[in-house]
Amino acid sequence: MTTVQLFLKACLIMDQRVNLKWWPHFLLVCLLFGMSFGEVRYILPEEMQRGSVIGNVARDLGLKVTELDARRARIVAEGTSQLCELDTASGNLLITQRIDREELCAQAIVCILQYQLLLENPLQAYSLVLDIADINDNSPVFAVGKIQLDLVESTVLGRRFPLEIAHDPDLGTNSVREYKLIPNDHFALEISTQINGNAYPELVLKKALDREAQAEHVLKINGIDGGNPVRSGTASVHIRVLDANDNVPVFSQRVYKASVPENSAIGTLIAKLNATDLDEGLYGEIAYTFSHLSDKIGGVIEIDPVSGEVRLSGAIDYEDASMHELDVQAKDGGGQASHCKLVIDVLDVNDNKPIIEIKSASANVVENSKPGTMVALINIYDLDTGSSGRVTCRIQDGVPFKFVSEVKNYYMLVTDGILDRELQPQYNITVTATDAGSPSLSSVKVLTIVVNDINDNPPTFTQREYNANILENQPVGTFVMKVKAEDIDDGSNANILYQLSKDTKSEVSSFLTINSDTGELFTSLLFDYEQSVHFQIKVTARDGGDPPLSSTCTVNAFIKDQNDNAPVVLYPVQNTGFIVEDRVPVQAPKGYLVTKVVAVDADSGHNAWLSYRIIKATRPNLFMVGLHTGEIRTVRAFMEEDEPKQTVVVSVTDNGPESLSATATVSIEISDGLPVLNELFEFADASQDSDNLTLYLIIALSAVSALFVLLISGVFYFKLCRHNYVYRSTNASLPMFPTTYCPPSFTDLNRCGTLMKDERYDSFLTTGSWRGDFRFASSTDTDTLKQRSAAYQKHTLRRASTDRATLKVRAGVPQPCYVFQ
């Protein structure tokens, strides 16, 4: 940066000689030079009009103008001074407020304003430097428009009297360069130089004064700067000629130097000035005053006019000014005066905490951002200097963010890991800035970072498969069920729309409709159980992301039967005007099968259970019908008085909640000469026996249940045996098989054998009694027993010394495994 500083100084020298009309060319050269050092630097004169173009930022940074508005480009400044703005339509940097170099930087040689160009999506920052060049916009001004001097008429020729200097806020050649005195007979003007290099005027007596001839002299002095065009200021010098006052006050030092820490208490002694006057009486009394005090220092420092003590009268701040140079005048009672300089150095103390300013408008980051993505731009600085102005900043541990700094005092908060909004949608980042002062001061600011959602999670159904029951004959629009899906994303990415999947078969896709917002399914047609009992559809849940994600579930719809079909008589055929006659021999005994009414019901389950009853007959007690079979039989033998043609009306009723029925008219002719078929009669006897079938089934079920309980009890008993034993059959020819060689269909009682490990034999209970009944292996176990019998013979030979039992197994014939109880 040394080269840059030298170049800037050269620019400052050149700007005094360059006419304003050449400023654009001059700025272009300075800009190109500034960009060569890695930052965009604009050099511009102060006092440019509002709306003036400083430069085209988009072109100078290689950005597209359309990017500026799309990425919300804006200018942010350190502190609160915002003197320029960005025109996003053209990319030009425009002046928005009056830029006064003297107000911004006072008497600093270099006046630089630091700005940042901030762009979002993604967040980026560029450094912009404005170097404010001085122009001659201020005229020299004397602090006192009327300078009073009292001179004794006996003043020796050549005596010098320092005058008030003219002040010009401009710098360099634009500041005061010379003074001119209106020609007169008694005084001349000479220029002397201060320690800091500034010129100040001195009035020199050239001709002896004569009070009696002229008691007062009025002179005009002009302060002229070196700007182009030249500016000047004028003051009048009123000289009063007094009687003789031979000696002037004399300071012990021409320059006094003192220092004071900032924030010192009011009344703190800074320095004590001392001037002496050899005269006596009134002419020897000295009064101390400041020749000129600026507005900033006027209420801060005061001098005791009698003692010459300089003390603080207000708060003094290093950050306002680090050094003050004051002119002090010592004046005796006769009007004689002399001057000295008081230079006060303000010592910096660590009295300012670091300042943390968030420059980015919003701290948002997308959850799929890559590591290193800038989230926020933070400006951290300290108004103190030296070690007290060196700031370090940090954030708490355990967060996927870190600080990166590429520009002084500016820190970029960037991602340092993978973000997942579903795991943590928001981070509260605590930024701590600490200076290096003693003791150090810290500032803390909490920055809330919101993780923006992306559509990275598909909707998830609460069930992969739903079952729905639909009663047949329900009206169109009947509610069936509701499917529900959830999406852990946020905003529009979590808005779910339901629809029937395209994977659903076309023939069933029109069976149901779905509410796209709620997932409720409704019927779109009348269902008939007799035509379809089950169908399957797929429902897709699609979110509102871009691109959208989806998932699918299966809905199994089962049509439930209703009793909507009456029984239909198949036999005898019921035709209008003609009914088929069934003939029965006149010798038919009681219970003889005459005919059978055959009916069907298209419903299912209970709704299809049919019952038959005679509701009308020519002879009420001549025929009966089977309640569930529909068989019509004789109740008694026929007698002579019975009509040869009988009509029986049978009611066929289903078992629905609201039963439906049909009637069958049966025409029976009693004929003589027909043979009596024993099959029909015997079948009748058997059918009579079946009336007690239900009772027999109940008794059999009870018996089987009791036997099962006894069997389970026995199994547990043998499992709990602590002393292993096995009963041998008294018939030595009956074999006993170990577990390894018995088919898996045998009942196993573990831990009842007498041998352990390989030697242990497991017992098998048969399904019969202990008296020798046993359970034969099924035909499916034959091959298994063939293989295992051969293996067991080998095993027996090896164990002959320990087990003398003879195993007799006939090849190809499965043998029973049993144990007596």
PDB file of N, CA and C in Angstrom, residues 148-226:
ATOM      1  N   GLN A 148      -6.868  44.377  18.267  1.00  0.00           N
ATOM      2  CA  GLN A 148      -6.507  45.527  19.099  1.00  0.00           C
ATOM      3  C   GLN A 148      -5.063  45.387  19.563  1.00  0.00           C
ATOM      4  N   LEU A 149      -4.253  46.464  19.359  1.00  0.00           N
ATOM      5  CA  LEU A 149      -2.873  46.521  19.860  1.00  0.00           C
ATOM      6  C   LEU A 149      -2.668  47.853  20.574  1.00  0.00           C
ATOM      7  N   ASP A 150      -2.037  47.782  21.730  1.00  0.00           N
ATOM      8  CA  ASP A 150      -1.655  48.988  22.472  1.00  0.00           C
ATOM      9  C   ASP A 150      -0.139  49.074  22.473  1.00  0.00           C
ATOM     10  N   LEU A 151       0.392  50.119  21.863  1.00  0.00           N
ATOM     11  CA  LEU A 151       1.845  50.290  21.774  1.00  0.00           C
ATOM     12  C   LEU A 151       2.246  51.600  22.465  1.00  0.00           C
ATOM     13  N   VAL A 152       3.372  51.497  23.154  1.00  0.00           N
ATOM     14  CA  VAL A 152       3.920  52.687  23.821  1.00  0.00           C
ATOM     15  C   VAL A 152       4.641  53.536  22.784  1.00  0.00           C
ATOM     16  N   GLU A 153       4.509  54.800  22.921  1.00  0.00           N
ATOM     17  CA  GLU A 153       5.105  55.673  21.909  1.00  0.00           C
ATOM     18  C   GLU A 153       6.616  55.569  21.881  1.00  0.00           C
ATOM     19  N   SER A 154       7.183  55.022  22.956  1.00  0.00           N
ATOM     20  CA  SER A 154       8.637  54.882  23.006  1.00  0.00           C
ATOM     21  C   SER A 154       9.121  53.545  22.455  1.00  0.00           C
ATOM     22  N   THR A 155       8.236  52.778  21.835  1.00  0.00           N
ATOM     23  CA  THR A 155       8.612  51.467  21.292  1.00  0.00           C
ATOM     24  C   THR A 155       9.738  51.642  20.291  1.00  0.00           C
ATOM     25  N   VAL A 156      10.750  50.807  20.439  1.00  0.00           N
ATOM     26  CA  VAL A 156      11.922  50.907  19.582  1.00  0.00           C
ATOM     27  C   VAL A 156      11.580  50.432  18.195  1.00  0.00           C
ATOM     28  N   LEU A 157      12.280  51.002  17.228  1.00  0.00           N
ATOM     29  CA  LEU A 157      12.068  50.605  15.841  1.00  0.00           C
ATOM     30  C   LEU A 157      12.504  49.147  15.644  1.00  0.00           C
ATOM     31  N   GLY A 158      11.816  48.453  14.746  1.00  0.00           N
ATOM     32  CA  GLY A 158      12.113  47.036  14.465  1.00  0.00           C
ATOM     33  C   GLY A 158      11.409  46.054  15.391  1.00  0.00           C
ATOM     34  N   ARG A 159      10.694  46.597  16.323  1.00  0.00           N
ATOM     35  CA  ARG A 159       9.979  45.727  17.274  1.00  0.00           C
ATOM     36  C   ARG A 159       8.879  44.954  16.514  1.00  0.00           C
ATOM     37  N   ARG A 160       8.751  43.664  16.830  1.00  0.00           N
ATOM     38  CA  ARG A 160       7.784  42.799  16.140  1.00  0.00           C
ATOM     39  C   ARG A 160       6.577  42.504  17.043  1.00  0.00           C
ATOM     40  N   PHE A 161       5.434  42.535  16.416  1.00  0.00           N
ATOM     41  CA  PHE A 161       4.187  42.252  17.137  1.00  0.00           C
ATOM     42  C   PHE A 161       3.419  41.158  16.379  1.00  0.00           C
ATOM     43  N   PRO A 162       3.370  39.896  16.941  1.00  0.00           N
ATOM     44  CA  PRO A 162       2.633  38.819  16.256  1.00  0.00           C
ATOM     45  C   PRO A 162       1.132  39.158  16.153  1.00  0.00           C
ATOM     46  N   LEU A 163       0.586  38.859  15.012  1.00  0.00           N
ATOM     47  CA  LEU A 163      -0.829  39.106  14.784  1.00  0.00           C
ATOM     48  C   LEU A 163      -1.598  37.752  14.706  1.00  0.00           C
ATOM     49  N   GLU A 164      -2.899  37.873  14.854  1.00  0.00           N
ATOM     50  CA  GLU A 164      -3.754  36.673  14.702  1.00  0.00           C
ATOM     51  C   GLU A 164      -3.607  36.134  13.274  1.00  0.00           C
ATOM     52  N   ILE A 165      -3.516  34.808  13.178  1.00  0.00           N
ATOM     53  CA  ILE A 165      -3.420  34.211  11.851  1.00  0.00           C
ATOM     54  C   ILE A 165      -4.833  33.982  11.300  1.00  0.00           C
ATOM     55  N   ALA A 166      -4.874  33.924   9.994  1.00  0.00           N
ATOM     56  CA  ALA A 166      -6.139  33.590   9.331  1.00  0.00           C
ATOM     57  C   ALA A 166      -6.224  32.071   9.189  1.00  0.00           C
ATOM     58  N   HIS A 167      -7.421  31.530   9.393  1.00  0.00           N
ATOM     59  CA  HIS A 167      -7.627  30.070   9.327  1.00  0.00           C
ATOM     60  C   HIS A 167      -8.357  29.715   8.043  1.00  0.00           C
ATOM     61  N   ASP A 168      -7.827  28.681   7.379  1.00  0.00           N
ATOM     62  CA  ASP A 168      -8.445  28.177   6.147  1.00  0.00           C
ATOM     63  C   ASP A 168      -8.545  26.660   6.277  1.00  0.00           C
ATOM     64  N   PRO A 169      -9.760  26.090   6.301  1.00  0.00           N
ATOM     65  CA  PRO A 169      -9.898  24.629   6.479  1.00  0.00           C
ATOM     66  C   PRO A 169      -9.304  23.818   5.337  1.00  0.00           C
ATOM     67  N   ASP A 170      -9.060  24.466   4.197  1.00  0.00           N
ATOM     68  CA  ASP A 170      -8.504  23.716   3.085  1.00  0.00           C
ATOM     69  C   ASP A 170      -7.067  23.321   3.383  1.00  0.00           C
ATOM     70  N   LEU A 171      -6.561  22.375   2.536  1.00  0.00           N
ATOM     71  CA  LEU A 171      -5.217  21.838   2.737  1.00  0.00           C
ATOM     72  C   LEU A 171      -4.311  22.233   1.585  1.00  0.00           C
ATOM     73  N   GLY A 172      -3.012  22.028   1.822  1.00  0.00           N
ATOM     74  CA  GLY A 172      -2.028  22.228   0.760  1.00  0.00           C
ATOM     75  C   GLY A 172      -2.019  23.664   0.268  1.00  0.00           C
ATOM     76  N   THR A 173      -1.967  23.786  -1.026  1.00  0.00           N
ATOM     77  CA  THR A 173      -1.917  25.133  -1.617  1.00  0.00           C
ATOM     78  C   THR A 173      -3.223  25.881  -1.436  1.00  0.00           C
ATOM     79  N   ASN A 174      -4.287  25.162  -1.084  1.00  0.00           N
ATOM     80  CA  ASN A 174      -5.568  25.843  -0.879  1.00  0.00           C
ATOM     81  C   ASN A 174      -5.653  26.518   0.475  1.00  0.00           C
ATOM     82  N   SER A 175      -4.671  26.267   1.335  1.00  0.00           N
ATOM     83  CA  SER A 175      -4.666  26.931   2.641  1.00  0.00           C
ATOM     84  C   SER A 175      -3.995  28.312   2.505  1.00  0.00           C
ATOM     85  N   VAL A 176      -3.887  29.056   3.638  1.00  0.00           N
ATOM     86  CA  VAL A 176      -3.316  30.407   3.625  1.00  0.00           C
ATOM     87  C   VAL A 176      -1.837  30.348   3.256  1.00  0.00           C
ATOM     88  N   ARG A 177      -1.473  31.138   2.263  1.00  0.00           N
ATOM     89  CA  ARG A 177      -0.098  31.132   1.785  1.00  0.00           C
ATOM     90  C   ARG A 177       0.610  32.460   2.028  1.00  0.00           C
ATOM     91  N   GLU A 178      -0.106  33.551   2.100  1.00  0.00           N
ATOM     92  CA  GLU A 178       0.555  34.847   2.287  1.00  0.00           C
ATOM     93  C   GLU A 178      -0.408  35.829   2.933  1.00  0.00           C
ATOM     94  N   TYR A 179       0.234  36.892   3.506  1.00  0.00           N
ATOM     95  CA  TYR A 179      -0.516  37.991   4.102  1.00  0.00           C
ATOM     96  C   TYR A 179      -0.046  39.300   3.458  1.00  0.00           C
ATOM     97  N   LYS A 180      -0.947  40.215   3.296  1.00  0.00           N
ATOM     98  CA  LYS A 180      -0.621  41.537   2.742  1.00  0.00           C
ATOM     99  C   LYS A 180      -1.197  42.623   3.630  1.00  0.00           C
ATOM    100  N   LEU A 181      -0.361  43.667   3.827  1.00  0.00           N
ATOM    101  CA  LEU A 181      -0.775  44.800   4.666  1.00  0.00           C
ATOM    102  C   LEU A 181      -0.971  46.028   3.774  1.00  0.00           C
ATOM    103  N   ILE A 182      -2.056  46.703   3.988  1.00  0.00           N
ATOM    104  CA  ILE A 182      -2.288  47.939   3.243  1.00  0.00           C
ATOM    105  C   ILE A 182      -1.140  48.917   3.553  1.00  0.00           C
ATOM    106  N   PRO A 183      -0.494  49.441   2.540  1.00  0.00           N
ATOM    107  CA  PRO A 183       0.688  50.311   2.789  1.00  0.00           C
ATOM    108  C   PRO A 183       0.375  51.470   3.745  1.00  0.00           C
ATOM    109  N   ASN A 184       1.359  51.754   4.683  1.00  0.00           N
ATOM    110  CA  ASN A 184       1.259  52.899   5.619  1.00  0.00           C
ATOM    111  C   ASN A 184       2.668  53.345   5.971  1.00  0.00           C
ATOM    112  N   ASP A 185       2.775  54.446   6.743  1.00  0.00           N
ATOM    113  CA  ASP A 185       4.094  55.049   7.014  1.00  0.00           C
ATOM    114  C   ASP A 185       4.814  54.394   8.184  1.00  0.00           C
ATOM    115  N   HIS A 186       4.113  53.820   9.150  1.00  0.00           N
ATOM    116  CA  HIS A 186       4.757  53.399  10.397  1.00  0.00           C
ATOM    117  C   HIS A 186       5.008  51.885  10.491  1.00  0.00           C
ATOM    118  N   PHE A 187       4.227  51.072   9.799  1.00  0.00           N
ATOM    119  CA  PHE A 187       4.338  49.626  10.028  1.00  0.00           C
ATOM    120  C   PHE A 187       4.544  48.874   8.708  1.00  0.00           C
ATOM    121  N   ALA A 188       5.230  47.761   8.833  1.00  0.00           N
ATOM    122  CA  ALA A 188       5.412  46.831   7.715  1.00  0.00           C
ATOM    123  C   ALA A 188       5.009  45.434   8.197  1.00  0.00           C
ATOM    124  N   LEU A 189       4.810  44.542   7.243  1.00  0.00           N
ATOM    125  CA  LEU A 189       4.358  43.177   7.571  1.00  0.00           C
ATOM    126  C   LEU A 189       5.415  42.180   7.122  1.00  0.00           C
ATOM    127  N   GLU A 190       5.773  41.307   8.048  1.00  0.00           N
ATOM    128  CA  GLU A 190       6.706  40.232   7.736  1.00  0.00           C
ATOM    129  C   GLU A 190       6.090  38.893   8.150  1.00  0.00           C
ATOM    130  N   ILE A 191       6.489  37.836   7.411  1.00  0.00           N
ATOM    131  CA  ILE A 191       5.910  36.502   7.634  1.00  0.00           C
ATOM    132  C   ILE A 191       6.941  35.621   8.341  1.00  0.00           C
ATOM    133  N   SER A 192       6.497  35.003   9.424  1.00  0.00           N
ATOM    134  CA  SER A 192       7.332  34.034  10.142  1.00  0.00           C
ATOM    135  C   SER A 192       6.667  32.650  10.037  1.00  0.00           C
ATOM    136  N   THR A 193       7.420  31.634  10.375  1.00  0.00           N
ATOM    137  CA  THR A 193       6.936  30.255  10.235  1.00  0.00           C
ATOM    138  C   THR A 193       6.805  29.585  11.596  1.00  0.00           C
ATOM    139  N   GLN A 194       5.671  28.918  11.810  1.00  0.00           N
ATOM    140  CA  GLN A 194       5.469  28.180  13.052  1.00  0.00           C
ATOM    141  C   GLN A 194       6.190  26.840  13.005  1.00  0.00           C
ATOM    142  N   ILE A 195       6.138  26.150  14.127  1.00  0.00           N
ATOM    143  CA  ILE A 195       6.795  24.852  14.211  1.00  0.00           C
ATOM    144  C   ILE A 195       6.181  23.869  13.229  1.00  0.00           C
ATOM    145  N   ASN A 196       4.869  23.940  13.067  1.00  0.00           N
ATOM    146  CA  ASN A 196       4.188  23.015  12.164  1.00  0.00           C
ATOM    147  C   ASN A 196       4.288  23.426  10.708  1.00  0.00           C
ATOM    148  N   GLY A 197       5.028  24.515  10.419  1.00  0.00           N
ATOM    149  CA  GLY A 197       5.210  24.939   9.044  1.00  0.00           C
ATOM    150  C   GLY A 197       4.225  25.984   8.575  1.00  0.00           C
ATOM    151  N   ASN A 198       3.239  26.302   9.367  1.00  0.00           N
ATOM    152  CA  ASN A 198       2.269  27.310   8.966  1.00  0.00           C
ATOM    153  C   ASN A 198       2.864  28.706   9.146  1.00  0.00           C
ATOM    154  N   ALA A 199       2.504  29.576   8.210  1.00  0.00           N
ATOM    155  CA  ALA A 199       3.008  30.957   8.286  1.00  0.00           C
ATOM    156  C   ALA A 199       2.088  31.807   9.159  1.00  0.00           C
ATOM    157  N   TYR A 200       2.690  32.757   9.890  1.00  0.00           N
ATOM    158  CA  TYR A 200       1.872  33.703  10.666  1.00  0.00           C
ATOM    159  C   TYR A 200       2.487  35.097  10.499  1.00  0.00           C
ATOM    160  N   PRO A 201       1.643  36.115  10.531  1.00  0.00           N
ATOM    161  CA  PRO A 201       2.144  37.484  10.276  1.00  0.00           C
ATOM    162  C   PRO A 201       2.650  38.156  11.556  1.00  0.00           C
ATOM    163  N   GLU A 202       3.643  39.014  11.335  1.00  0.00           N
ATOM    164  CA  GLU A 202       4.150  39.859  12.431  1.00  0.00           C
ATOM    165  C   GLU A 202       4.198  41.301  11.932  1.00  0.00           C
ATOM    166  N   LEU A 203       3.750  42.187  12.792  1.00  0.00           N
ATOM    167  CA  LEU A 203       3.745  43.630  12.478  1.00  0.00           C
ATOM    168  C   LEU A 203       5.071  44.215  12.982  1.00  0.00           C
ATOM    169  N   VAL A 204       5.807  44.895  12.100  1.00  0.00           N
ATOM    170  CA  VAL A 204       7.137  45.440  12.451  1.00  0.00           C
ATOM    171  C   VAL A 204       7.058  46.972  12.411  1.00  0.00           C
ATOM    172  N   LEU A 205       7.520  47.580  13.513  1.00  0.00           N
ATOM    173  CA  LEU A 205       7.508  49.057  13.590  1.00  0.00           C
ATOM    174  C   LEU A 205       8.667  49.605  12.762  1.00  0.00           C
ATOM    175  N   LYS A 206       8.368  50.444  11.776  1.00  0.00           N
ATOM    176  CA  LYS A 206       9.370  51.022  10.881  1.00  0.00           C
ATOM    177  C   LYS A 206       9.652  52.495  11.166  1.00  0.00           C
ATOM    178  N   LYS A 207       8.711  53.156  11.819  1.00  0.00           N
ATOM    179  CA  LYS A 207       8.853  54.591  12.082  1.00  0.00           C
ATOM    180  C   LYS A 207       8.359  54.874  13.487  1.00  0.00           C
ATOM    181  N   ALA A 208       9.077  55.744  14.190  1.00  0.00           N
ATOM    182  CA  ALA A 208       8.776  56.036  15.584  1.00  0.00           C
ATOM    183  C   ALA A 208       7.359  56.585  15.705  1.00  0.00           C
ATOM    184  N   LEU A 209       6.718  56.190  16.831  1.00  0.00           N
ATOM    185  CA  LEU A 209       5.350  56.620  17.087  1.00  0.00           C
ATOM    186  C   LEU A 209       5.364  57.918  17.894  1.00  0.00           C
ATOM    187  N   ASP A 210       4.384  58.709  17.689  1.00  0.00           N
ATOM    188  CA  ASP A 210       4.244  59.970  18.427  1.00  0.00           C
ATOM    189  C   ASP A 210       2.776  60.090  18.796  1.00  0.00           C
ATOM    190  N   ARG A 211       2.519  59.885  20.087  1.00  0.00           N
ATOM    191  CA  ARG A 211       1.139  59.890  20.542  1.00  0.00           C
ATOM    192  C   ARG A 211       0.473  61.224  20.300  1.00  0.00           C
ATOM    193  N   GLU A 212       1.282  62.271  20.475  1.00  0.00           N
ATOM    194  CA  GLU A 212       0.701  63.594  20.327  1.00  0.00           C
ATOM    195  C   GLU A 212       0.362  63.880  18.851  1.00  0.00           C
ATOM    196  N   ALA A 213       1.112  63.269  17.958  1.00  0.00           N
ATOM    197  CA  ALA A 213       0.858  63.513  16.541  1.00  0.00           C
ATOM    198  C   ALA A 213      -0.310  62.638  16.045  1.00  0.00           C
ATOM    199  N   GLN A 214      -0.333  61.324  16.457  1.00  0.00           N
ATOM    200  CA  GLN A 214      -1.409  60.413  16.027  1.00  0.00           C
ATOM    201  C   GLN A 214      -1.599  59.356  17.114  1.00  0.00           C
ATOM    202  N   ALA A 215      -2.700  59.446  17.772  1.00  0.00           N
ATOM    203  CA  ALA A 215      -2.937  58.561  18.915  1.00  0.00           C
ATOM    204  C   ALA A 215      -3.436  57.175  18.490  1.00  0.00           C
ATOM    205  N   GLU A 216      -3.916  57.002  17.254  1.00  0.00           N
ATOM    206  CA  GLU A 216      -4.450  55.696  16.832  1.00  0.00           C
ATOM    207  C   GLU A 216      -4.160  55.474  15.363  1.00  0.00           C
ATOM    208  N   HIS A 217      -3.803  54.255  15.071  1.00  0.00           N
ATOM    209  CA  HIS A 217      -3.527  53.858  13.694  1.00  0.00           C
ATOM    210  C   HIS A 217      -4.452  52.671  13.343  1.00  0.00           C
ATOM    211  N   VAL A 218      -5.061  52.723  12.173  1.00  0.00           N
ATOM    212  CA  VAL A 218      -5.933  51.649  11.693  1.00  0.00           C
ATOM    213  C   VAL A 218      -5.330  51.068  10.415  1.00  0.00           C
ATOM    214  N   LEU A 219      -5.040  49.768  10.466  1.00  0.00           N
ATOM    215  CA  LEU A 219      -4.409  49.096   9.325  1.00  0.00           C
ATOM    216  C   LEU A 219      -5.334  47.980   8.809  1.00  0.00           C
ATOM    217  N   LYS A 220      -5.159  47.571   7.555  1.00  0.00           N
ATOM    218  CA  LYS A 220      -5.896  46.473   6.962  1.00  0.00           C
ATOM    219  C   LYS A 220      -4.913  45.367   6.579  1.00  0.00           C
ATOM    220  N   ILE A 221      -5.238  44.137   6.994  1.00  0.00           N
ATOM    221  CA  ILE A 221      -4.396  42.989   6.659  1.00  0.00           C
ATOM    222  C   ILE A 221      -5.253  41.961   5.918  1.00  0.00           C
ATOM    223  N   ASN A 222      -4.690  41.380   4.863  1.00  0.00           N
ATOM    224  CA  ASN A 222      -5.371  40.368   4.048  1.00  0.00           C
ATOM    225  C   ASN A 222      -4.646  39.031   4.161  1.00  0.00           C
ATOM    226  N   GLY A 223      -5.425  37.957   4.404  1.00  0.00           N
ATOM    227  CA  GLY A 223      -4.900  36.595   4.347  1.00  0.00           C
ATOM    228  C   GLY A 223      -5.313  35.970   3.028  1.00  0.00           C
ATOM    229  N   ILE A 224      -4.335  35.499   2.253  1.00  0.00           N
ATOM    230  CA  ILE A 224      -4.596  35.010   0.898  1.00  0.00           C
ATOM    231  C   ILE A 224      -4.147  33.552   0.799  1.00  0.00           C
ATOM    232  N   ASP A 225      -5.057  32.696   0.209  1.00  0.00           N
ATOM    233  CA  ASP A 225      -4.677  31.281   0.035  1.00  0.00           C
ATOM    234  C   ASP A 225      -4.036  31.102  -1.338  1.00  0.00           C
ATOM    235  N   GLY A 226      -3.611  29.851  -1.610  1.00  0.00           N
ATOM    236  CA  GLY A 226      -2.930  29.564  -2.865  1.00  0.00           C
ATOM    237  C   GLY A 226      -3.795  28.839  -3.862  1.00  0.00           C
TER     238      GLY A 226
END
